């Protein structure tokens, strides 16, 4: 009996069942985590919309997204490059922490929100090279009036759903994008 079950588990269908079972457990756990977490307080309630409306490009502030693993966040001196020339900078209550950071030479302590655990291999580069846009994964950031929130839980099921969709009908790509070792070493 045990042997039969084991044999079935090692068959292609059995492996699929194992993955689905694992996914179910993981997604329930992640949902539980997401459900009890509210977005963290940021040093400045940063309005992406005000910047997008002034044609500031995503990659101007997050240049790493094109270059490698990490997109990075702008330093106060990068903000200041524009803001020292804007009259709103002296009067805005929202910009008080930026004025302080510049005056004291201290960083702004942004709390990361878009994140996967360390044991996951994620890199922006192949995704942008494949023609995906920021909005595909981060939602309509350009219209955010308040600090960023993930539009969906960034868990394994989410990665795999897209990898499955993008590799459908291409067995070689499917093998690469669904292989455990692609995302876990
Ligand atoms: C490329 C230029 C540029 C950069 C870089 C930039 N900003 Fe801005 N920011 C603007 C412009 C333009 C506005 C809109 C001003 C307006 O609507 O009158 C703005 C508006 C804002 C506002 C709204 C202020 C208010 O009271 O309504 C905040 C807050 C802000 N920026 C924070 C930041 C922070 C923090 C950084 C760095 C992480 C930053 N900005 C980087 C150009 C820039
Ligand atoms: C003027 C600079 C600026 C521009 C332009 C900008 N961002 Fe941001 N972005 C920030 C800052 C500052 C934060 C941290 C505050 C927050 O989480 O809202 C941030 C946070 C984020 C985060 C979450 C990061 C984390 O660690 O959780 C994502 C994702 C993001 N931006 C995507 C985008 C996209 C997509 C665009 C273009 C539509 C864009 N940003 C344009 C400054 C910018
Ligand atoms: C295929 C989905 C996907 C696309 C497309 C994508 N991102 Fe991300 N982004 C992620 C994931 C997943 C993370 C978490 C990465 C981590 O924890 O290492 C992330 C993290 C970030 C962060 C947080 C800081 C960092 O580097 O970890 C910023 C900022 C960001 N992305 C900006 C962008 C911008 C700007 C674009 C478009 C040029 C973009 N992303 C396109 C999935 C995506
Ligand atoms: C919206 C769709 C989408 C999402 C979401 C997505 N990916 Fe991808 N991913 C792709 C595409 C498309 C490729 C490139 C396929 C190709 O080579 O043509 C790719 C490639 C990769 C590669 C590189 C494979 C290689 O060796 O070239 C890794 C690693 C990866 N993704 C990890 C992740 C992880 C981890 C997540 C979730 C945190 C994720 N992806 C979420 C669409 C997505
Ligand atoms: C496209 C990328 C991707 C592929 C392929 C992938 N994973 Fe994951 N995996 C993730 C991400 C992202 C997480 C972290 C978020 C979460 O727990 O869902 C994760 C988490 C896990 C965890 C930890 C679960 C937990 O509760 O913390 C295990 C175990 C795991 N994966 C096993 C596997 C196995 C086995 C395979 C092959 C069948 C696989 N993964 C294929 C992206 C991937």
Coordinates of C-alpha atoms and ligand atoms in Angstrom, one line a residue:
X1 CA 0.0 0.0 0.0
X2 CA 2.6 2.5 1.1
X3 CA 4.7 1.5 -1.9
X4 CA 1.8 2.0 -4.2
X5 CA 1.2 5.5 -2.8
X6 CA 4.8 6.4 -3.1
X7 CA 5.0 5.1 -6.7
X8 CA 2.0 7.3 -7.5
X9 CA 3.5 10.3 -5.8
X10 CA 6.6 9.9 -8.0
X11 CA 4.5 9.7 -11.2
X12 CA 4.0 12.9 -13.1
X13 CA 0.4 13.2 -11.9
X14 CA 1.5 12.5 -8.3
X15 CA 4.2 15.2 -8.5
X16 CA 1.6 17.7 -9.7
X17 CA -0.6 16.8 -6.8
X18 CA 2.3 17.3 -4.4
X19 CA 3.0 20.7 -5.8
X20 CA -0.6 21.7 -5.6
X21 CA -0.8 20.5 -2.0
X22 CA 2.3 22.5 -1.2
X23 CA 0.9 25.5 -2.9
X24 CA -2.3 25.3 -1.0
X25 CA -0.5 25.2 2.4
X26 CA 1.8 28.0 1.4
X27 CA -0.9 30.3 0.0
X28 CA -3.1 29.8 3.1
X29 CA -0.1 30.7 5.3
X30 CA 0.7 33.7 3.2
X31 CA -2.9 34.8 3.1
X32 CA -2.9 34.6 6.9
X33 CA 0.2 36.8 7.1
X34 CA -1.1 39.3 4.6
X35 CA -4.5 39.4 6.4
X36 CA -3.1 40.5 9.7
X37 CA -0.5 42.9 8.3
X38 CA -1.4 46.5 7.5
X39 CA 1.0 48.7 5.5
X40 CA 3.8 50.0 7.7
X41 CA 4.2 53.7 8.5
X42 CA 6.8 55.3 6.2
X43 CA 9.0 58.4 7.1
X44 CA 7.1 60.3 4.4
X45 CA 3.6 59.4 3.0
X46 CA 5.2 59.4 -0.4
X47 CA 2.8 60.3 -3.3
X48 CA 3.9 58.4 -6.5
X49 CA 1.1 60.1 -8.4
X50 CA 2.5 63.7 -7.9
X51 CA 5.8 62.5 -9.5
X52 CA 4.3 60.5 -12.3
X53 CA 2.0 63.5 -13.2
X54 CA 5.3 65.5 -13.6
X55 CA 6.7 62.9 -16.0
X56 CA 9.3 61.5 -13.6
X57 CA 10.1 58.0 -14.8
X58 CA 10.1 54.9 -12.6
X59 CA 13.7 54.1 -13.5
X60 CA 14.9 57.6 -12.6
X61 CA 14.2 56.8 -9.0
X62 CA 14.6 53.0 -9.2
X63 CA 17.5 52.6 -11.7
X64 CA 18.5 49.2 -10.3
X65 CA 15.4 47.5 -11.7
X66 CA 17.0 47.5 -15.1
X67 CA 20.5 46.6 -14.0
X68 CA 20.2 43.8 -11.6
X69 CA 18.5 42.2 -8.6
X70 CA 17.5 45.2 -6.6
X71 CA 15.7 48.3 -7.8
X72 CA 16.8 50.4 -4.8
X73 CA 15.1 53.5 -3.4
X74 CA 16.3 57.1 -3.9
X75 CA 18.5 58.8 -1.3
X76 CA 17.6 62.2 0.2
X77 CA 20.2 63.9 -2.0
X78 CA 18.5 62.5 -5.1
X79 CA 15.1 63.9 -3.8
X80 CA 16.9 67.2 -3.1
X81 CA 18.2 67.5 -6.6
X82 CA 14.6 68.4 -7.6
X83 CA 13.2 69.6 -4.4
X84 CA 15.7 72.3 -3.6
X85 CA 14.4 74.0 -6.8
X86 CA 10.7 73.7 -5.9
X87 CA 9.0 76.4 -3.7
X88 CA 6.6 73.7 -2.3
X89 CA 9.6 72.2 -0.5
X90 CA 9.9 75.0 2.0
X91 CA 6.2 75.1 2.8
X92 CA 5.1 71.5 2.6
X93 CA 4.4 69.7 5.9
X94 CA 4.8 66.4 4.2
X95 CA 8.3 67.3 3.2
X96 CA 9.4 68.2 6.8
X97 CA 11.3 64.9 7.2
X98 CA 13.2 65.5 3.9
X99 CA 14.3 69.0 5.0
X100 CA 15.5 67.5 8.3
X101 CA 17.3 64.6 6.6
X102 CA 19.2 67.1 4.3
X103 CA 20.0 69.5 7.2
X104 CA 21.3 66.6 9.4
X105 CA 22.8 64.4 6.7
X106 CA 20.7 61.5 7.8
X107 CA 18.9 58.9 5.6
X108 CA 15.2 58.4 5.3
X109 CA 14.3 55.0 6.8
X110 CA 11.9 53.6 4.2
X111 CA 10.3 50.3 5.3
X112 CA 10.5 47.7 2.5
X113 CA 7.1 46.4 1.3
X114 CA 7.7 44.7 -2.0
X115 CA 9.8 41.8 -0.8
X116 CA 10.3 38.0 -1.1
X117 CA 12.2 35.9 1.5
X118 CA 16.0 35.6 1.2
X119 CA 15.9 31.9 0.1
X120 CA 14.1 33.0 -3.1
X121 CA 16.1 33.9 -6.1
X122 CA 14.4 37.0 -7.7
X123 CA 15.9 39.3 -10.2
X124 CA 14.2 42.2 -12.1
X125 CA 16.4 42.0 -15.1
X126 CA 15.1 38.9 -16.9
X127 CA 11.5 40.0 -16.3
X128 CA 12.0 43.4 -17.9
X129 CA 14.0 41.8 -20.7
X130 CA 11.0 39.5 -21.3
X131 CA 8.9 42.7 -21.9
X132 CA 7.0 42.9 -18.6
X133 CA 6.3 46.3 -17.2
X134 CA 6.4 47.5 -13.6
X135 CA 2.5 47.6 -13.6
X136 CA 2.3 43.8 -14.3
X137 CA 3.6 43.1 -10.8
X138 CA 3.3 46.3 -8.8
X139 CA -0.1 47.6 -10.1
X140 CA -0.9 51.1 -11.0
X141 CA 1.9 52.8 -9.0
X142 CA 1.6 56.0 -11.0
X143 CA -1.8 56.7 -9.5
X144 CA -0.9 56.2 -5.8
X145 CA -1.6 59.2 -3.7
X146 CA -0.2 57.5 -0.6
X147 CA 2.8 55.2 0.3
X148 CA 3.1 52.0 -1.8
X149 CA 1.2 48.8 -0.9
X150 CA 1.5 45.5 -2.8
X151 CA -1.5 45.0 -5.0
X152 CA -1.2 41.2 -4.4
X153 CA 0.6 38.8 -2.1
X154 CA 4.0 38.1 -3.7
X155 CA 4.1 34.4 -2.9
X156 CA 5.2 31.2 -4.7
X157 CA 1.7 30.7 -6.2
X158 CA 1.8 34.1 -7.7
X159 CA 5.2 33.6 -9.3
X160 CA 4.2 30.2 -10.6
X161 CA 0.8 31.3 -12.0
X162 CA 2.6 33.8 -14.3
X163 CA 5.5 31.4 -15.1
X164 CA 2.9 28.8 -16.1
X165 CA 1.0 31.2 -18.3
X166 CA 4.1 32.6 -20.0
X167 CA 5.5 29.2 -20.8
X168 CA 2.4 27.5 -22.0
X169 CA 3.0 25.6 -25.2
X170 CA 6.8 25.9 -24.9
X171 CA 8.1 22.8 -23.1
X172 CA 11.6 24.0 -22.8
X173 CA 10.7 27.3 -21.2
X174 CA 8.1 25.5 -19.1
X175 CA 10.8 23.2 -17.7
X176 CA 13.0 26.2 -16.8
X177 CA 10.3 28.5 -15.3
X178 CA 8.7 25.8 -13.2
X179 CA 11.9 24.1 -12.0
X180 CA 12.3 24.4 -8.2
X181 CA 16.0 25.3 -8.7
X182 CA 15.2 28.3 -10.9
X183 CA 13.9 30.1 -7.8
X184 CA 15.5 28.1 -5.0
X185 CA 19.2 27.0 -4.8
Ligands
LIG1 C1 12.7 64.5 -10.7 C2 12.3 65.5 -9.7 C3 11.8 65.0 -8.3 C4 12.4 64.1 -7.5 C5 13.7 63.3 -7.8 C6 11.6 64.0 -6.3 N1 10.5 64.8 -6.4 FE1 9.1 65.0 -5.0 N2 8.0 66.2 -6.2 C7 8.5 66.6 -7.5 C8 7.5 67.5 -8.1 C9 7.6 68.1 -9.4 C10 6.4 67.5 -7.2 C11 5.0 68.2 -7.3 C12 5.1 69.6 -7.0 C13 3.7 70.2 -7.2 O1 2.7 69.4 -7.5 O2 3.6 71.4 -7.1 C14 6.8 66.7 -6.0 C15 6.0 66.6 -4.9 C16 6.4 65.9 -3.8 C17 5.6 65.7 -2.6 C18 4.2 66.3 -2.3 C19 4.4 67.6 -1.4 C20 3.1 68.2 -1.0 O3 3.1 68.8 0.1 O4 2.1 68.0 -1.7 C21 6.3 64.9 -1.7 C22 5.9 64.5 -0.3 C23 7.6 64.6 -2.4 N3 7.6 65.2 -3.6 C24 8.6 63.8 -1.8 C25 9.7 63.4 -2.5 C26 10.7 62.5 -1.9 C27 10.7 62.0 -0.5 C28 11.6 62.3 -2.9 C29 12.8 61.4 -2.9 C30 12.6 60.1 -2.5 C31 11.2 63.1 -4.1 N4 10.1 63.7 -3.8 C32 11.9 63.2 -5.3 C33 9.7 66.3 -8.1 C34 10.6 65.4 -7.6
LIG2 C1 10.6 60.6 -7.4 C2 11.0 59.3 -7.1 C3 10.2 58.1 -7.4 C4 9.6 57.8 -8.6 C5 9.6 58.6 -9.9 C6 9.0 56.5 -8.5 N1 9.2 56.0 -7.2 FE1 8.7 54.2 -6.5 N2 9.3 54.7 -4.6 C7 9.9 55.9 -4.3 C8 10.0 56.0 -2.9 C9 10.6 57.2 -2.1 C10 9.5 54.8 -2.3 C11 9.4 54.4 -0.8 C12 8.1 55.0 -0.2 C13 6.9 54.0 -0.5 O1 7.0 52.8 -0.3 O2 5.9 54.5 -1.0 C14 9.1 54.0 -3.4 C15 8.5 52.8 -3.4 C16 8.2 52.0 -4.5 C17 7.9 50.5 -4.4 C18 7.9 49.7 -3.1 C19 9.3 49.5 -2.6 C20 9.5 48.7 -1.4 O3 10.6 48.6 -0.9 O4 8.5 48.1 -0.9 C21 7.7 50.1 -5.7 C22 7.3 48.7 -6.1 C23 7.8 51.3 -6.5 N3 8.2 52.3 -5.8 C24 7.6 51.3 -7.9 C25 7.6 52.4 -8.7 C26 7.1 52.4 -10.1 C27 6.5 51.3 -10.8 C28 7.3 53.7 -10.5 C29 6.8 54.3 -11.8 C30 5.4 54.3 -12.1 C31 7.9 54.5 -9.4 N4 8.1 53.6 -8.3 C32 8.3 55.8 -9.5 C33 10.3 56.9 -5.2 C34 9.9 57.0 -6.5
LIG3 C1 7.8 40.1 -12.7 C2 7.3 40.9 -11.6 C3 8.0 42.3 -11.4 C4 8.1 43.3 -12.3 C5 7.8 43.3 -13.8 C6 8.7 44.4 -11.6 N1 8.9 44.1 -10.3 FE1 9.7 45.2 -8.9 N2 9.6 43.7 -7.5 C7 9.1 42.4 -7.8 C8 9.4 41.5 -6.7 C9 9.0 40.0 -6.6 C10 10.1 42.3 -5.7 C11 10.7 41.8 -4.4 C12 12.1 41.5 -4.6 C13 13.0 41.1 -3.5 O1 12.5 41.0 -2.3 O2 14.2 40.9 -3.7 C14 10.2 43.7 -6.3 C15 10.8 44.7 -5.6 C16 10.8 46.0 -6.1 C17 11.3 47.2 -5.4 C18 11.7 47.2 -3.9 C19 13.2 47.4 -3.8 C20 14.0 46.3 -4.3 O3 14.7 46.5 -5.3 O4 13.9 45.2 -3.8 C21 11.1 48.3 -6.2 C22 11.5 49.7 -5.9 C23 10.6 47.8 -7.5 N3 10.4 46.4 -7.4 C24 10.4 48.6 -8.6 C25 10.1 48.1 -9.8 C26 10.1 48.9 -11.0 C27 10.4 50.4 -11.1 C28 9.7 48.1 -12.1 C29 9.6 48.4 -13.6 C30 10.8 49.0 -14.2 C31 9.5 46.7 -11.5 N4 9.8 46.8 -10.2 C32 9.1 45.6 -12.2 C33 8.5 42.0 -9.0 C34 8.5 42.8 -10.1
LIG4 C1 3.8 38.6 -14.5 C2 4.6 37.4 -14.8 C3 5.7 36.9 -13.9 C4 5.7 36.9 -12.5 C5 4.6 37.4 -11.6 C6 7.0 36.4 -12.1 N1 7.7 36.0 -13.2 FE1 9.6 35.3 -13.2 N2 9.7 35.3 -15.2 C7 8.6 35.7 -16.0 C8 9.1 35.7 -17.4 C9 8.3 36.1 -18.6 C10 10.4 35.3 -17.4 C11 11.4 35.2 -18.6 C12 11.2 33.9 -19.4 C13 12.2 33.9 -20.5 O1 13.4 33.6 -20.3 O2 11.8 34.2 -21.7 C14 10.8 35.1 -16.0 C15 12.0 34.6 -15.6 C16 12.4 34.4 -14.2 C17 13.7 33.9 -13.8 C18 14.9 33.6 -14.7 C19 14.9 32.3 -15.2 C20 16.2 32.1 -16.0 O3 17.0 31.3 -15.6 O4 16.4 32.8 -17.0 C21 13.6 33.8 -12.4 C22 14.7 33.3 -11.5 C23 12.2 34.2 -12.0 N3 11.5 34.5 -13.2 C24 11.8 34.2 -10.7 C25 10.6 34.7 -10.3 C26 10.1 34.8 -9.0 C27 10.9 34.3 -7.7 C28 8.9 35.3 -9.0 C29 7.9 35.7 -7.8 C30 8.5 36.4 -6.7 C31 8.5 35.6 -10.4 N4 9.6 35.2 -11.2 C32 7.4 36.2 -10.8 C33 7.4 36.1 -15.6 C34 7.0 36.3 -14.3
LIG5 C1 8.9 31.0 -9.9 C2 9.6 30.9 -8.7 C3 9.4 29.6 -7.8 C4 9.5 28.3 -8.2 C5 9.7 27.8 -9.6 C6 9.4 27.5 -7.0 N1 9.2 28.3 -5.9 FE1 9.1 27.8 -3.9 N2 8.8 29.7 -3.3 C7 8.8 30.8 -4.2 C8 8.6 32.0 -3.4 C9 8.5 33.4 -3.9 C10 8.5 31.6 -2.0 C11 8.3 32.5 -0.8 C12 6.9 32.9 -0.6 C13 6.0 31.8 -0.2 O1 6.3 31.2 0.9 O2 5.1 31.5 -0.9 C14 8.6 30.1 -2.0 C15 8.6 29.3 -0.9 C16 8.8 28.0 -0.9 C17 8.9 27.1 0.3 C18 8.7 27.6 1.7 C19 7.2 27.6 2.0 C20 6.9 28.3 3.3 O3 5.8 28.0 3.8 O4 7.7 29.2 3.7 C21 9.1 25.8 -0.1 C22 9.3 24.6 0.8 C23 9.2 25.8 -1.6 N3 9.0 27.2 -2.0 C24 9.4 24.7 -2.3 C25 9.4 24.7 -3.7 C26 9.5 23.5 -4.5 C27 9.5 22.1 -4.0 C28 9.4 23.9 -5.8 C29 9.4 23.0 -7.1 C30 8.2 22.2 -7.2 C31 9.4 25.3 -5.8 N4 9.3 25.8 -4.5 C32 9.4 26.1 -7.0 C33 9.1 30.8 -5.6 C34 9.2 29.6 -6.3

